[in-house]
Short mmCIF file of N, CA and C in Angstrom, two decimals:
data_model
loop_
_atom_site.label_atom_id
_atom_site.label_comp_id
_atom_site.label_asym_id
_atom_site.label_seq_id
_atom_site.Cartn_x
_atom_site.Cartn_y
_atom_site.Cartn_z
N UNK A 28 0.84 -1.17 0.00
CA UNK A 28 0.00 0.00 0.00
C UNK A 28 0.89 1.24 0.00
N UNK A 29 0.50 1.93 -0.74
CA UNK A 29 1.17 3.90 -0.84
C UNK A 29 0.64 4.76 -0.20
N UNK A 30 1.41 5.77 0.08
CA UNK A 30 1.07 6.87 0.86
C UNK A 30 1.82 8.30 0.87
N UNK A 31 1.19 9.17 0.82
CA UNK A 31 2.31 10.95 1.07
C UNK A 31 2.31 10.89 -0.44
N UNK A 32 1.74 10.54 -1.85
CA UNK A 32 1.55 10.84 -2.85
C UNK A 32 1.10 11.93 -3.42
N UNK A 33 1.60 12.69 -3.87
CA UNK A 33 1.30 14.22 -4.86
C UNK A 33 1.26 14.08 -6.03
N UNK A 34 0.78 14.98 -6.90
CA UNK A 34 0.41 15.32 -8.35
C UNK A 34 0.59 17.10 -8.58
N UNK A 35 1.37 17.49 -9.28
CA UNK A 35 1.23 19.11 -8.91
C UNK A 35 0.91 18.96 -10.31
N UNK A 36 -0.19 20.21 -10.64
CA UNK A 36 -0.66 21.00 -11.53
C UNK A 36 -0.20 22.57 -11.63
N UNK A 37 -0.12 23.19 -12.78
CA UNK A 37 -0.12 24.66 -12.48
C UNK A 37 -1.01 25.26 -12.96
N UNK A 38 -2.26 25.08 -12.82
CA UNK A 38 -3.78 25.76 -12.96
C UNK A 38 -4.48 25.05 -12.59
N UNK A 39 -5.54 25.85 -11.41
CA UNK A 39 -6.43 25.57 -10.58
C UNK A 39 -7.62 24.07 -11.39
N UNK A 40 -7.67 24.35 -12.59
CA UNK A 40 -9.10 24.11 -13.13
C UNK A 40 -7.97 22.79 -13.41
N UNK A 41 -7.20 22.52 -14.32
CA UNK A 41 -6.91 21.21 -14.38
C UNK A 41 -7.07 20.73 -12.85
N UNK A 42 -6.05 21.36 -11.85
CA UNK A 42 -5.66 20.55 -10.75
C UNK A 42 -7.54 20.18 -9.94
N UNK A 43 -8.55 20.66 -10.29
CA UNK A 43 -9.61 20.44 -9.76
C UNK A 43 -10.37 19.05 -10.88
N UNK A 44 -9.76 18.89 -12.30
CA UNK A 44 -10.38 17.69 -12.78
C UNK A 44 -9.82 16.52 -12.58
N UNK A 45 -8.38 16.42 -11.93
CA UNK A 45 -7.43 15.42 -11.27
C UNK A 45 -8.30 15.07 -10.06
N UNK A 46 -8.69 15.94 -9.24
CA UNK A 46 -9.32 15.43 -7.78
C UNK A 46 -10.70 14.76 -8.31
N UNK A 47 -11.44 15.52 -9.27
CA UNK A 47 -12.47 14.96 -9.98
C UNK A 47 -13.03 13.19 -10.46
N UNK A 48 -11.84 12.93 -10.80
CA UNK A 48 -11.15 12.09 -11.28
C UNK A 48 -10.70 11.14 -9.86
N UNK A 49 -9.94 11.57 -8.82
CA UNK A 49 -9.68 10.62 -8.12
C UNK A 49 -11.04 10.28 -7.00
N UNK A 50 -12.70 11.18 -6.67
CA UNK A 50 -13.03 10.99 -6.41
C UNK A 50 -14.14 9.84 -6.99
N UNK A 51 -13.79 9.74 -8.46
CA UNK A 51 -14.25 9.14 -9.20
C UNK A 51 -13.95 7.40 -8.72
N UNK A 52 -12.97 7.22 -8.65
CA UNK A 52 -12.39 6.04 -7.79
C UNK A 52 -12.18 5.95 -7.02
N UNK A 53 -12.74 6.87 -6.11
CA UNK A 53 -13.01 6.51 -4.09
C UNK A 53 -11.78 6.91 -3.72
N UNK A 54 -10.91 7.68 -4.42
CA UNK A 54 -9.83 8.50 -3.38
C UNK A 54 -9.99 9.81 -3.09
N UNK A 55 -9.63 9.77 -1.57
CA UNK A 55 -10.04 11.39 -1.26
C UNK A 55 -8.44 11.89 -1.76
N UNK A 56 -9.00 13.71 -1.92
CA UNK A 56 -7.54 13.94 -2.39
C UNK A 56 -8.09 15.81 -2.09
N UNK A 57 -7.13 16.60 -1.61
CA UNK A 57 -7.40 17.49 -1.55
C UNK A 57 -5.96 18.49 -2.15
N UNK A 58 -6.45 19.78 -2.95
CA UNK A 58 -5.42 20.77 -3.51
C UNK A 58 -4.94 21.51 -2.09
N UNK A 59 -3.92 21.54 -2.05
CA UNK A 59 -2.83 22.40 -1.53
C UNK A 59 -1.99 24.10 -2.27
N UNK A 60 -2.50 24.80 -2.64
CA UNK A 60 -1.53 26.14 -2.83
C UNK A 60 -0.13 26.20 -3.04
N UNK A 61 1.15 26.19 -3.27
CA UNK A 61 1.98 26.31 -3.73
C UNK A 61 2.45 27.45 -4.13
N UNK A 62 3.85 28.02 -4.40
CA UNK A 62 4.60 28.93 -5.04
C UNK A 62 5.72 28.22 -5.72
N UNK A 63 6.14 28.03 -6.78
CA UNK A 63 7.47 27.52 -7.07
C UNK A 63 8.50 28.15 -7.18
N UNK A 64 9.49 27.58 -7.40
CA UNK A 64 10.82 28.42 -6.71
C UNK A 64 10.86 29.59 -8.19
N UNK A 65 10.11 30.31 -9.03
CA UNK A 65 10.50 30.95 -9.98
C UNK A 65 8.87 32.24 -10.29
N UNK A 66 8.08 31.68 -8.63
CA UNK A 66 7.30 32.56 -8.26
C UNK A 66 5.65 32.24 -9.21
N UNK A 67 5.89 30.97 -9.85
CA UNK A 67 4.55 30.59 -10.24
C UNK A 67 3.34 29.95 -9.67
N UNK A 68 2.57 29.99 -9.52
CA UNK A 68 1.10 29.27 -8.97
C UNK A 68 1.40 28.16 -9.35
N UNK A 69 1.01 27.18 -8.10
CA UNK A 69 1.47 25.43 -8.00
C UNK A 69 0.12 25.17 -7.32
N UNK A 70 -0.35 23.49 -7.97
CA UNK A 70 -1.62 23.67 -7.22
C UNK A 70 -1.10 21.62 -7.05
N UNK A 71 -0.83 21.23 -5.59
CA UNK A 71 -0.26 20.52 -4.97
C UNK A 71 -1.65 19.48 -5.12
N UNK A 72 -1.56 18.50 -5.56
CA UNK A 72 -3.03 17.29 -5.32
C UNK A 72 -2.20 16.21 -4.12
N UNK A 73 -2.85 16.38 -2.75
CA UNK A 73 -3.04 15.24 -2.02
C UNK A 73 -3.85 14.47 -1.86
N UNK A 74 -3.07 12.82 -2.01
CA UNK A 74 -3.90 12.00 -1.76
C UNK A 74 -4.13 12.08 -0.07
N UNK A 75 -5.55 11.53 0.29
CA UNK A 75 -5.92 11.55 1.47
C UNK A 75 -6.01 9.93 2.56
N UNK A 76 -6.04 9.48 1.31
CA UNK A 76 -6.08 7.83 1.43
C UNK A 76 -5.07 6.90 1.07
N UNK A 77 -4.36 5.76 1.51
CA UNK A 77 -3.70 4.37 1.08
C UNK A 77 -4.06 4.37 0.08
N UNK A 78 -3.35 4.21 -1.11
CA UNK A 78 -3.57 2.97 -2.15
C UNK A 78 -3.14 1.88 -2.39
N UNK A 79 -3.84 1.58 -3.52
CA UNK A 79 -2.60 -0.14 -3.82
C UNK A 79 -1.90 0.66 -5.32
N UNK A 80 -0.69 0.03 -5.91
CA UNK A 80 -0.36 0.07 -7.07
C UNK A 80 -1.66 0.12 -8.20
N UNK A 81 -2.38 -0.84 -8.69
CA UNK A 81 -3.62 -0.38 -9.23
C UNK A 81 -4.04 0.79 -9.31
N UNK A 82 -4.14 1.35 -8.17
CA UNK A 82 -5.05 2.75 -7.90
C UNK A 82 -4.07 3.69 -8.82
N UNK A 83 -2.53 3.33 -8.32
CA UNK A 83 -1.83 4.16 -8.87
C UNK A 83 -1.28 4.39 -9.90
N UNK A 84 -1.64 3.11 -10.72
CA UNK A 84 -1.41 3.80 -12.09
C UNK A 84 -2.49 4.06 -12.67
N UNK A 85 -3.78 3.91 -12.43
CA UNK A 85 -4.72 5.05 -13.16
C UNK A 85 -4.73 5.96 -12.54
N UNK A 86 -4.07 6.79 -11.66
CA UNK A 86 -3.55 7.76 -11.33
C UNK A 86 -2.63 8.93 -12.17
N UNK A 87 -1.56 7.77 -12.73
CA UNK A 87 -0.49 8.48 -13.30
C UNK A 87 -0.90 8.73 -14.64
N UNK A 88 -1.98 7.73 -15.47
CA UNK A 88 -2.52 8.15 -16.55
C UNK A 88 -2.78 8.96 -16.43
N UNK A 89 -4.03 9.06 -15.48
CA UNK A 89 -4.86 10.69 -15.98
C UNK A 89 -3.97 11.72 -15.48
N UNK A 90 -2.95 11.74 -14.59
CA UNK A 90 -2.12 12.62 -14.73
C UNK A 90 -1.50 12.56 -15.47
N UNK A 91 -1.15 12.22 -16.73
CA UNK A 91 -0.12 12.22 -17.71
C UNK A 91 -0.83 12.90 -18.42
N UNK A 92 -1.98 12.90 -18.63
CA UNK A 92 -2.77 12.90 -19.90
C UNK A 92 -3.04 14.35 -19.29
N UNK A 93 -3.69 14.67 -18.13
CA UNK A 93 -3.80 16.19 -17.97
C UNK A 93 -2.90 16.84 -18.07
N UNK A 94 -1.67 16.44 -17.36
CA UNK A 94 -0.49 17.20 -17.42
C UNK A 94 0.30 17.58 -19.07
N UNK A 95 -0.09 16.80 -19.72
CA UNK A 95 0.88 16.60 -21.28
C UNK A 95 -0.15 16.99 -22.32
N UNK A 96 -1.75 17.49 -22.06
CA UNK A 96 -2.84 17.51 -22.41
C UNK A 96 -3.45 18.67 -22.11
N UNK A 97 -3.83 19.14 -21.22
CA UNK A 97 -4.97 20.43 -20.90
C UNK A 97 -4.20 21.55 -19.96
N UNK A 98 -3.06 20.91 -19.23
CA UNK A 98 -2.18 21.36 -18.85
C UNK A 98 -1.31 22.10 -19.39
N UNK A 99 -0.60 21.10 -20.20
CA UNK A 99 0.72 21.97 -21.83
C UNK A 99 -0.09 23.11 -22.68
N UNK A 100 -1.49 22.76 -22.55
CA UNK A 100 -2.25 23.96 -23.44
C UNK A 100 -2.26 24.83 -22.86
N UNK A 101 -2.48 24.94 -21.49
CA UNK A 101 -2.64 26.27 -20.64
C UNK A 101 -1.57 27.48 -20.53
N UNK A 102 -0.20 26.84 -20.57
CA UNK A 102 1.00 27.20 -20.34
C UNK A 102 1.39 28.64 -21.31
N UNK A 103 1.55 29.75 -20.82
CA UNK A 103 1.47 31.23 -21.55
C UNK A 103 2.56 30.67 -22.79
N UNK A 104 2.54 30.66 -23.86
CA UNK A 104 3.94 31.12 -24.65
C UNK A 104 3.49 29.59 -25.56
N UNK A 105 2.15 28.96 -25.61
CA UNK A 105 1.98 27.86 -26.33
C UNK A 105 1.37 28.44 -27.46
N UNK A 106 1.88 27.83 -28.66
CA UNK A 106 1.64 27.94 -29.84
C UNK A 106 1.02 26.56 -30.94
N UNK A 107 1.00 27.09 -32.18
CA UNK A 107 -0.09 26.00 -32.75
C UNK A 107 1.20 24.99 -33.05
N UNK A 108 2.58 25.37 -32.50
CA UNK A 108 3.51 24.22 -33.04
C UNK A 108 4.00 23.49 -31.62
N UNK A 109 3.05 23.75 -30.96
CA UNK A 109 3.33 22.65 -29.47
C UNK A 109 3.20 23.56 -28.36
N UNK A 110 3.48 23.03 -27.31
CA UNK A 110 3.55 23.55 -26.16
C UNK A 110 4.92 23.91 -25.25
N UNK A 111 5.47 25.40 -24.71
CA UNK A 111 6.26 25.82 -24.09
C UNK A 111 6.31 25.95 -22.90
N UNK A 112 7.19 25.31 -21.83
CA UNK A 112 7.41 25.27 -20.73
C UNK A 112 8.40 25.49 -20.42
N UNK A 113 8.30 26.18 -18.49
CA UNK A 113 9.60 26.39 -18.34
C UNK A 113 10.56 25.58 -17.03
N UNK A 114 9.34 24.14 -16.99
CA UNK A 114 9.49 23.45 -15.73
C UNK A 114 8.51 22.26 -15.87
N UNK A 115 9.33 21.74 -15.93
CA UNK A 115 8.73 19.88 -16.10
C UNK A 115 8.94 19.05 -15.01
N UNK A 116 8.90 17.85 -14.54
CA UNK A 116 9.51 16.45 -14.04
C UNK A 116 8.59 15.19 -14.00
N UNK A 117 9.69 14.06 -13.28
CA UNK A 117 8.89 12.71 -13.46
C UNK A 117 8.90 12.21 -12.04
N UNK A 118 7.72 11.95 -11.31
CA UNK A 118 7.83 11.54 -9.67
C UNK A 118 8.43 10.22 -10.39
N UNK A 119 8.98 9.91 -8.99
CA UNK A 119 9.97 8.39 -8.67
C UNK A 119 9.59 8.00 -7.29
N UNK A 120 9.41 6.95 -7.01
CA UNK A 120 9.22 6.49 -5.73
C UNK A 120 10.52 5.83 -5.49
N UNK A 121 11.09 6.21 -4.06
CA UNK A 121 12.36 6.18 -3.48
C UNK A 121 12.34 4.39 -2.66
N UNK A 122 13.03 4.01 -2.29
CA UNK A 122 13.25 2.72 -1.20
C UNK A 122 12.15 3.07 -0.17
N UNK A 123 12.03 4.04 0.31
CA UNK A 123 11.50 4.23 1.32
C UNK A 123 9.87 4.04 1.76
N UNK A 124 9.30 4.12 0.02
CA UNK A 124 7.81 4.64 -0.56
C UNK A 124 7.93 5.88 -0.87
N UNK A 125 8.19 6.73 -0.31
CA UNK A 125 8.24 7.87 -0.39
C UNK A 125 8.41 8.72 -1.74
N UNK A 126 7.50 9.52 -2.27
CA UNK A 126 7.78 10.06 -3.51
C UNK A 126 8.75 11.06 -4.03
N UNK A 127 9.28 11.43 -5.04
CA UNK A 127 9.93 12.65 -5.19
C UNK A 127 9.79 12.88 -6.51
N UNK A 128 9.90 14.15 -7.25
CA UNK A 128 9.79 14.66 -8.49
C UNK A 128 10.99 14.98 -8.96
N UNK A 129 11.94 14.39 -10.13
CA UNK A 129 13.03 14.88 -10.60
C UNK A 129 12.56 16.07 -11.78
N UNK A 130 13.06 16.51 -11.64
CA UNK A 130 13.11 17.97 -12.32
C UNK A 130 13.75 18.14 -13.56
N UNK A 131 13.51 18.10 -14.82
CA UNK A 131 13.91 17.51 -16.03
C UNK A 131 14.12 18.88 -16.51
N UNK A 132 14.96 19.87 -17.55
CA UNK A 132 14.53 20.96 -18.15
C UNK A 132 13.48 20.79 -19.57
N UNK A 133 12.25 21.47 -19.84
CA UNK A 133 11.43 20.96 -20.85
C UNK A 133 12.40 20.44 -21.90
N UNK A 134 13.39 21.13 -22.62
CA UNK A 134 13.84 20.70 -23.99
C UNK A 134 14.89 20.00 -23.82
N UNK A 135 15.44 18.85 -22.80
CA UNK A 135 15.35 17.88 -22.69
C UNK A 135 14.73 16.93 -22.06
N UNK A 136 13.82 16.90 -21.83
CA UNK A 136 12.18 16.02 -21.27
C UNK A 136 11.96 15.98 -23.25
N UNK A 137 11.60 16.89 -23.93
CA UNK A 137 11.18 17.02 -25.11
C UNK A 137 12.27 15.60 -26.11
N UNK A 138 13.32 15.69 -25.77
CA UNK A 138 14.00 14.74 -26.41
C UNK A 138 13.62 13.82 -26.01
N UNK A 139 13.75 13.24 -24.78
CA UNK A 139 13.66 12.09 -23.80
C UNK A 139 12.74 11.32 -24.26
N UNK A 140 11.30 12.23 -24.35
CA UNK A 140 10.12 11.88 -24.75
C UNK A 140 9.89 11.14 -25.95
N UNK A 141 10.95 12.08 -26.95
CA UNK A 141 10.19 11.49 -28.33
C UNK A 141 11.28 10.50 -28.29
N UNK A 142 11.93 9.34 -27.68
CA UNK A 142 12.22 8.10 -27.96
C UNK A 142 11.89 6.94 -27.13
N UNK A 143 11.23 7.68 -25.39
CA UNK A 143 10.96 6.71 -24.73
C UNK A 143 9.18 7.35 -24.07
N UNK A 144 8.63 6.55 -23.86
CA UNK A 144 7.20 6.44 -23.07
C UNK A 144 7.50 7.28 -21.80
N UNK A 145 6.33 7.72 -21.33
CA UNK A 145 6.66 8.22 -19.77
C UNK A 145 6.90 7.12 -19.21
N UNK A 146 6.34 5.73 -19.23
CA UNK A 146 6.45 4.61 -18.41
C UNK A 146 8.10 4.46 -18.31
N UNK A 147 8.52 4.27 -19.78
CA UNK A 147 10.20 3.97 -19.75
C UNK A 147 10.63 4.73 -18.95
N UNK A 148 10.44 5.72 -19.27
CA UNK A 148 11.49 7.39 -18.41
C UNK A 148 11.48 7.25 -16.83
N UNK A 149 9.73 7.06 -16.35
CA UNK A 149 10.13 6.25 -14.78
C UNK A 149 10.75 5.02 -14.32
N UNK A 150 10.54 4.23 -15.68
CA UNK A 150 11.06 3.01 -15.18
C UNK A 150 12.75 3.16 -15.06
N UNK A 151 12.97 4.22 -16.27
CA UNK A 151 14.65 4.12 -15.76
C UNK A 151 14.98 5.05 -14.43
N UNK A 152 14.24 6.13 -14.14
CA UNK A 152 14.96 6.82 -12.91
C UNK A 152 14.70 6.12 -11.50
N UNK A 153 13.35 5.31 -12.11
CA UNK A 153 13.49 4.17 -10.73
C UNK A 153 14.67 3.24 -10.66
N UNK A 154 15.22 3.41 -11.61
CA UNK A 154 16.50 2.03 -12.21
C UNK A 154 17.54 2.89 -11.56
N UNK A 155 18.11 4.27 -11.69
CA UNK A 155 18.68 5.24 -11.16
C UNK A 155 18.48 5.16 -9.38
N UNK A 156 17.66 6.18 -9.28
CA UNK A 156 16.80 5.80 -7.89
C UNK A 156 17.82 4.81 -7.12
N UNK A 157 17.40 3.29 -7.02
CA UNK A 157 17.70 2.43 -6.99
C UNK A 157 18.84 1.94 -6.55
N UNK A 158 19.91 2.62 -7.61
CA UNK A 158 21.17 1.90 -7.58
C UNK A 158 22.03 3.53 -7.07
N UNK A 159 21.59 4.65 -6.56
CA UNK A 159 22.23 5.43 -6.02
C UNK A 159 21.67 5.11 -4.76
N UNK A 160 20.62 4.54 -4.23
CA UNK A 160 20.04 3.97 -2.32
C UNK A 160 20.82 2.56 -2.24
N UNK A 161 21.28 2.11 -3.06
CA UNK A 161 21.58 0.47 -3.07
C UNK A 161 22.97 0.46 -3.67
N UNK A 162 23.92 1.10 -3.68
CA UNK A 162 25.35 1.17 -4.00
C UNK A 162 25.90 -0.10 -4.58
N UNK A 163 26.39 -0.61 -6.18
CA UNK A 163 26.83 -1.78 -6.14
C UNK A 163 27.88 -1.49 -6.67
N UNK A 164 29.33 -2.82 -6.41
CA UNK A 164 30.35 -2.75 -6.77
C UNK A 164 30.20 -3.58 -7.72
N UNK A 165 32.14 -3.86 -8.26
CA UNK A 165 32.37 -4.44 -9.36
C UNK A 165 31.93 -3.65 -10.67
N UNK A 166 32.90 -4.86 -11.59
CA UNK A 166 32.21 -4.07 -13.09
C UNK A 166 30.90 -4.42 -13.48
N UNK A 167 30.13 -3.31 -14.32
CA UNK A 167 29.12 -3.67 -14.63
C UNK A 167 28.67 -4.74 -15.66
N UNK A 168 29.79 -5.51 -16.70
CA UNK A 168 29.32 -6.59 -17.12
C UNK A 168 28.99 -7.93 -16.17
N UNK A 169 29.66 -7.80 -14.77
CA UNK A 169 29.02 -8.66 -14.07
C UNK A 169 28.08 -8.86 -13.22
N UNK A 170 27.33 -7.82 -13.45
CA UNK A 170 26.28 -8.07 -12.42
C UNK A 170 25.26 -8.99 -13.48
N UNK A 171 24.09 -9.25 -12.72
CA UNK A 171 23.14 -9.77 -13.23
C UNK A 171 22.28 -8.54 -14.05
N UNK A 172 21.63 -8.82 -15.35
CA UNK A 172 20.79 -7.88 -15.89
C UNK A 172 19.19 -7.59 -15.42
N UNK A 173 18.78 -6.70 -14.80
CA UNK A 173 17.62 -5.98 -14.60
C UNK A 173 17.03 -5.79 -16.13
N UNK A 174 15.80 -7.10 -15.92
CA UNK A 174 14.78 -6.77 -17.50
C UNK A 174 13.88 -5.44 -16.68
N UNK A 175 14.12 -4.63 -16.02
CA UNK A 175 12.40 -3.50 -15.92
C UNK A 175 12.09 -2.57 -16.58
N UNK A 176 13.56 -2.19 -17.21
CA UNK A 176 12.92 -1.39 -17.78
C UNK A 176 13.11 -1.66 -19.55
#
């Protein structure tokens, strides 16, 4: 089971169809206020409840999909040839459970993107993650190979 899970939005009205959405599947979840470090409106989604994995990845869909979707449209400086940002990332869940957001710059998130899935991109910083909490020696042709990601 998970817990201390966030979703940040930066406009009220998306971050209110995310809670929409999680009350939709029996999670309570309430917005939190925010400033980010560059003085923009952050609108913080807490979960209020345990989940299981299940819960949480139709979680991360519809946050993907708002965030990369109704979100990227909102963003001042978007045009009919995509969307401009000046602050992206990908949560990772740590050893601990505990979540955190790595902080990507958009125009490389923009590369990242167009060769791997969001799924890949977490699956590798969980692969990262991982092996900076879990220190291994030796060379790396000998370890055993990790299929996860």
């Amino acid at each position: 089971m998970l817990d201390d899970i966030g979703f940040t939005f930066f406009s009220r009205p998306v971050a209110d169809k995310f809670v929409a959405f999680c009350e939709q599947i029996k999670v309570r979840a309430r917005i939190q206020f925010e400033e980010t470090f560059s003085g923009e409106s952050a609108y913080q989604v807490e979960l209020l409840n345990t989940i299981d994995e299940a819960l949480l990845e139709q979680l991360e869909e519809c946050y993907s999909e708002l965030l990369f979707g109704e979100e990227a449209a909102n963003i001042e400086g978007n045009d009919e040839q995509g969307a401009l940002a000046d602050a992206c990332g990908v949560q990772v869940q740590l050893q601990s459970g505990q979540f955190t957001t790595v902080a990507i710059e958009p125009e490389i998130m923009n590369k990242i993107l167009s060769v791997l899935s969001i799924d890949e991109l977490q699956s590798f910083l969980a692969q990262v993650a991982e092996d900076i909490e879990n220190p291994k020696s030796g060379p790396i042709c000998s370890r055993k190979p990790d299929n996860t990601i």
